[in-house]
mmCIF file of C-alpha atoms in Angstrom:
data_model
loop_
_atom_site.group_PDB
_atom_site.id
_atom_site.type_symbol
_atom_site.label_atom_id
_atom_site.label_comp_id
_atom_site.label_asym_id
_atom_site.label_seq_id
_atom_site.Cartn_x
_atom_site.Cartn_y
_atom_site.Cartn_z
ATOM 1 C CA UNK A 1 98.200 141.107 107.318
ATOM 2 C CA UNK A 2 101.783 142.168 108.069
ATOM 3 C CA UNK A 3 104.579 140.848 105.903
ATOM 4 C CA UNK A 4 106.995 138.527 107.675
ATOM 5 C CA UNK A 5 110.666 139.117 106.939
ATOM 6 C CA UNK A 6 112.219 135.669 106.880
ATOM 7 C CA UNK A 7 115.730 135.059 108.156
ATOM 8 C CA UNK A 8 117.930 133.717 105.376
ATOM 9 C CA UNK A 9 121.497 132.468 105.509
ATOM 10 C CA UNK A 10 123.888 133.224 102.661
ATOM 11 C CA UNK A 11 126.841 130.927 102.051
ATOM 12 C CA UNK A 12 129.584 131.779 99.587
ATOM 13 C CA UNK A 13 131.585 128.917 98.135
ATOM 14 C CA UNK A 14 134.709 131.058 97.997
ATOM 15 C CA UNK A 15 137.160 131.962 100.760
ATOM 16 C CA UNK A 16 138.884 134.846 98.933
ATOM 17 C CA UNK A 17 138.688 138.206 100.658
ATOM 18 C CA UNK A 18 137.642 139.756 97.325
ATOM 19 C CA UNK A 19 135.331 136.897 96.340
ATOM 20 C CA UNK A 20 132.909 137.708 93.549
ATOM 21 C CA UNK A 21 130.461 135.174 95.026
ATOM 22 C CA UNK A 22 130.498 136.943 98.370
ATOM 23 C CA UNK A 23 130.026 140.264 96.551
ATOM 24 C CA UNK A 24 126.956 138.805 94.788
ATOM 25 C CA UNK A 25 125.470 137.704 98.125
ATOM 26 C CA UNK A 26 126.185 141.076 99.756
ATOM 27 C CA UNK A 27 124.511 142.925 96.870
ATOM 28 C CA UNK A 28 121.473 140.664 97.164
ATOM 29 C CA UNK A 29 121.311 141.044 100.960
ATOM 30 C CA UNK A 30 121.288 144.828 100.626
ATOM 31 C CA UNK A 31 118.316 144.703 98.242
ATOM 32 C CA UNK A 32 115.972 142.228 99.962
ATOM 33 C CA UNK A 33 113.723 144.932 101.406
ATOM 34 C CA UNK A 34 110.858 143.486 103.418
ATOM 35 C CA UNK A 35 111.136 140.046 101.741
ATOM 36 C CA UNK A 36 113.748 138.780 104.176
ATOM 37 C CA UNK A 37 116.963 139.499 106.018
ATOM 38 C CA UNK A 38 120.139 137.650 105.145
ATOM 39 C CA UNK A 39 123.319 137.135 107.103
ATOM 40 C CA UNK A 40 126.409 135.560 105.576
ATOM 41 C CA UNK A 41 128.255 132.608 107.060
ATOM 42 C CA UNK A 42 131.971 132.373 106.293
ATOM 43 C CA UNK A 43 133.393 128.912 105.659
ATOM 44 C CA UNK A 44 136.978 129.953 106.444
ATOM 45 C CA UNK A 45 137.181 128.045 109.744
ATOM 46 C CA UNK A 46 135.414 124.820 108.729
ATOM 47 C CA UNK A 47 137.909 121.911 108.939
ATOM 48 C CA UNK A 48 138.025 119.109 106.418
ATOM 49 C CA UNK A 49 135.315 116.576 107.109
ATOM 50 C CA UNK A 50 136.571 113.760 109.299
ATOM 51 C CA UNK A 51 134.189 111.387 111.081
ATOM 52 C CA UNK A 52 136.788 110.970 113.845
ATOM 53 C CA UNK A 53 136.416 114.677 114.677
ATOM 54 C CA UNK A 54 132.661 114.283 114.645
ATOM 55 C CA UNK A 55 132.827 111.353 117.080
ATOM 56 C CA UNK A 56 135.147 113.143 119.540
ATOM 57 C CA UNK A 57 133.463 116.546 119.716
ATOM 58 C CA UNK A 58 131.955 118.583 116.928
ATOM 59 C CA UNK A 59 134.367 121.410 116.006
ATOM 60 C CA UNK A 60 133.000 124.778 117.188
ATOM 61 C CA UNK A 61 132.957 126.189 113.643
ATOM 62 C CA UNK A 62 130.908 123.222 112.415
ATOM 63 C CA UNK A 63 128.494 123.507 115.344
ATOM 64 C CA UNK A 64 128.082 127.209 114.487
ATOM 65 C CA UNK A 65 127.394 126.374 110.824
ATOM 66 C CA UNK A 66 124.792 123.757 111.719
ATOM 67 C CA UNK A 67 123.113 126.125 114.205
ATOM 68 C CA UNK A 68 123.042 128.953 111.638
ATOM 69 C CA UNK A 69 121.410 126.618 109.107
ATOM 70 C CA UNK A 70 118.905 125.432 111.729
ATOM 71 C CA UNK A 71 117.934 129.001 112.632
ATOM 72 C CA UNK A 72 117.509 130.140 109.014
ATOM 73 C CA UNK A 73 114.195 129.815 107.221
ATOM 74 C CA UNK A 74 116.118 129.225 103.983
ATOM 75 C CA UNK A 75 119.568 129.254 102.430
ATOM 76 C CA UNK A 76 121.046 131.107 99.482
ATOM 77 C CA UNK A 77 124.241 129.514 98.231
ATOM 78 C CA UNK A 78 126.490 131.194 95.683
ATOM 79 C CA UNK A 79 129.295 129.024 94.332
ATOM 80 C CA UNK A 80 132.154 129.535 91.949
ATOM 81 C CA UNK A 81 132.927 126.843 89.406
ATOM 82 C CA UNK A 82 136.279 125.137 89.868
ATOM 83 C CA UNK A 83 137.248 122.496 87.294
ATOM 84 C CA UNK A 84 133.637 121.953 86.166
ATOM 85 C CA UNK A 85 132.343 121.587 89.724
ATOM 86 C CA UNK A 86 131.505 123.387 92.926
ATOM 87 C CA UNK A 87 134.283 124.516 95.245
ATOM 88 C CA UNK A 88 135.820 121.995 97.609
ATOM 89 C CA UNK A 89 135.225 124.249 100.593
ATOM 90 C CA UNK A 90 131.487 124.424 99.870
ATOM 91 C CA UNK A 91 131.167 120.670 99.291
ATOM 92 C CA UNK A 92 133.072 120.085 102.532
ATOM 93 C CA UNK A 93 130.753 122.407 104.491
ATOM 94 C CA UNK A 94 127.685 120.678 103.050
ATOM 95 C CA UNK A 95 129.166 117.305 104.004
ATOM 96 C CA UNK A 96 129.543 118.504 107.611
ATOM 97 C CA UNK A 97 126.072 120.068 107.666
ATOM 98 C CA UNK A 98 124.479 116.915 106.240
ATOM 99 C CA UNK A 99 125.208 114.957 109.420
ATOM 100 C CA UNK A 100 123.522 113.055 110.904
ATOM 101 C CA UNK A 101 122.312 111.511 107.681
ATOM 102 C CA UNK A 102 118.594 111.885 106.968
ATOM 103 C CA UNK A 103 118.147 114.090 110.055
ATOM 104 C CA UNK A 104 120.446 117.052 109.502
ATOM 105 C CA UNK A 105 119.663 120.778 109.592
ATOM 106 C CA UNK A 106 119.597 120.638 105.784
ATOM 107 C CA UNK A 107 116.656 118.221 105.697
ATOM 108 C CA UNK A 108 113.641 120.014 104.171
ATOM 109 C CA UNK A 109 115.538 123.327 104.211
ATOM 110 C CA UNK A 110 114.588 125.527 101.229
ATOM 111 C CA UNK A 111 117.728 126.408 99.261
ATOM 112 C CA UNK A 112 118.274 128.821 96.391
ATOM 113 C CA UNK A 113 121.363 128.037 94.310
ATOM 114 C CA UNK A 114 123.398 130.595 92.388
ATOM 115 C CA UNK A 115 126.703 130.178 90.582
ATOM 116 C CA UNK A 116 129.114 132.558 88.960
ATOM 117 C CA UNK A 117 132.142 132.306 86.759
ATOM 118 C CA UNK A 118 134.429 134.579 84.780
ATOM 119 C CA UNK A 119 133.618 132.327 81.809
ATOM 120 C CA UNK A 120 130.633 132.391 79.485
ATOM 121 C CA UNK A 121 128.673 129.558 81.148
ATOM 122 C CA UNK A 122 128.348 131.193 84.558
ATOM 123 C CA UNK A 123 129.007 128.031 86.518
ATOM 124 C CA UNK A 124 126.238 125.794 85.131
ATOM 125 C CA UNK A 125 128.286 122.651 85.739
ATOM 126 C CA UNK A 126 128.900 123.637 89.373
ATOM 127 C CA UNK A 127 125.201 124.335 89.742
ATOM 128 C CA UNK A 128 124.335 120.877 88.504
ATOM 129 C CA UNK A 129 126.778 119.292 90.932
ATOM 130 C CA UNK A 130 125.485 121.411 93.806
ATOM 131 C CA UNK A 131 121.900 120.420 93.009
ATOM 132 C CA UNK A 132 122.926 116.732 93.205
ATOM 133 C CA UNK A 133 124.662 117.217 96.552
ATOM 134 C CA UNK A 134 121.706 119.089 98.039
ATOM 135 C CA UNK A 135 119.335 116.415 96.774
ATOM 136 C CA UNK A 136 121.322 113.839 98.744
ATOM 137 C CA UNK A 137 120.972 115.974 101.899
ATOM 138 C CA UNK A 138 117.160 116.056 101.454
ATOM 139 C CA UNK A 139 117.233 119.833 101.050
ATOM 140 C CA UNK A 140 114.441 121.507 99.081
ATOM 141 C CA UNK A 141 116.194 123.167 96.148
ATOM 142 C CA UNK A 142 113.900 125.928 94.920
ATOM 143 C CA UNK A 143 112.543 125.437 91.430
ATOM 144 C CA UNK A 144 113.073 128.638 89.515
ATOM 145 C CA UNK A 145 115.076 129.673 86.474
ATOM 146 C CA UNK A 146 118.735 128.944 87.170
ATOM 147 C CA UNK A 147 120.789 131.850 88.393
ATOM 148 C CA UNK A 148 124.096 131.621 86.582
ATOM 149 C CA UNK A 149 126.280 134.692 86.355
ATOM 150 C CA UNK A 150 128.736 134.594 83.434
ATOM 151 C CA UNK A 151 131.527 137.151 83.101
ATOM 152 C CA UNK A 152 131.181 137.935 86.802
ATOM 153 C CA UNK A 153 134.505 139.795 86.999
ATOM 154 C CA UNK A 154 133.161 142.488 84.653
ATOM 155 C CA UNK A 155 130.118 142.944 86.912
ATOM 156 C CA UNK A 156 132.155 143.913 89.979
ATOM 157 C CA UNK A 157 133.121 147.535 90.571
ATOM 158 C CA UNK A 158 135.153 148.543 93.626
ATOM 159 C CA UNK A 159 134.375 145.179 95.224
ATOM 160 C CA UNK A 160 130.607 145.510 94.693
ATOM 161 C CA UNK A 161 128.388 143.476 92.373
ATOM 162 C CA UNK A 162 126.602 146.063 90.233
ATOM 163 C CA UNK A 163 124.770 144.201 87.469
ATOM 164 C CA UNK A 164 121.228 145.502 87.970
ATOM 165 C CA UNK A 165 119.613 143.052 85.536
ATOM 166 C CA UNK A 166 121.063 140.095 87.438
ATOM 167 C CA UNK A 167 120.130 141.606 90.811
ATOM 168 C CA UNK A 168 116.507 141.921 89.666
ATOM 169 C CA UNK A 169 116.601 138.328 88.416
ATOM 170 C CA UNK A 170 117.987 137.175 91.788
ATOM 171 C CA UNK A 171 115.272 139.079 93.664
ATOM 172 C CA UNK A 172 112.616 137.292 91.607
ATOM 173 C CA UNK A 173 114.227 133.981 92.597
ATOM 174 C CA UNK A 174 114.183 135.056 96.254
ATOM 175 C CA UNK A 175 110.417 135.498 95.822
ATOM 176 C CA UNK A 176 110.294 131.804 94.827
ATOM 177 C CA UNK A 177 112.379 130.930 97.898
ATOM 178 C CA UNK A 178 110.053 132.907 100.177
ATOM 179 C CA UNK A 179 107.020 131.210 98.592
ATOM 180 C CA UNK A 180 108.596 127.825 99.350
ATOM 181 C CA UNK A 181 109.248 128.886 102.954
ATOM 182 C CA UNK A 182 105.649 130.055 103.334
ATOM 183 C CA UNK A 183 104.324 126.826 101.843
ATOM 184 C CA UNK A 184 106.395 124.768 104.292
ATOM 185 C CA UNK A 185 105.274 126.917 107.215
ATOM 186 C CA UNK A 186 101.618 126.343 106.329
ATOM 187 C CA UNK A 187 101.624 122.586 106.752
ATOM 188 C CA UNK A 188 103.556 119.460 107.614
ATOM 189 C CA UNK A 189 106.279 118.167 105.327
ATOM 190 C CA UNK A 190 106.402 114.444 104.629
#
């Protein structure tokens, strides 16, 4: 039986051109092998959520985000921690993607969460907040050991995430994500 490479979507919760979260996702994408392929979706053009905009005509960037989520077998989200929580830009994008309520592209979508921080906790508080938000969207957050990356700035060299131990840990979590995708593909979800 041939191995299926699933299409994953990576979303970084940071807009910075030298984002450590984006560097983490790029390092992971380059190491997926035959597990999956992953493209990254930039949140730079997503406007602030406004139901008036939604009623008039969905902004093109939001439509593109929702389509990318729909087409992906699973998501990998990497968020910084800002003031004990996830980034505003990521929360905003999830708010857009969660529409319409209870029938959005996030419903039943397998999601792997990762957080990073220059501090010693690696973004655990942001991860908790992100898990709550994704629960409200009816996403399927993958149960695996939490991926928190403390001291992330020291693990970046020339713009590349190079911490091999963490990369191996992330790849093991991707195996959990792929198992969740396979399980969902094998039968109906209630």
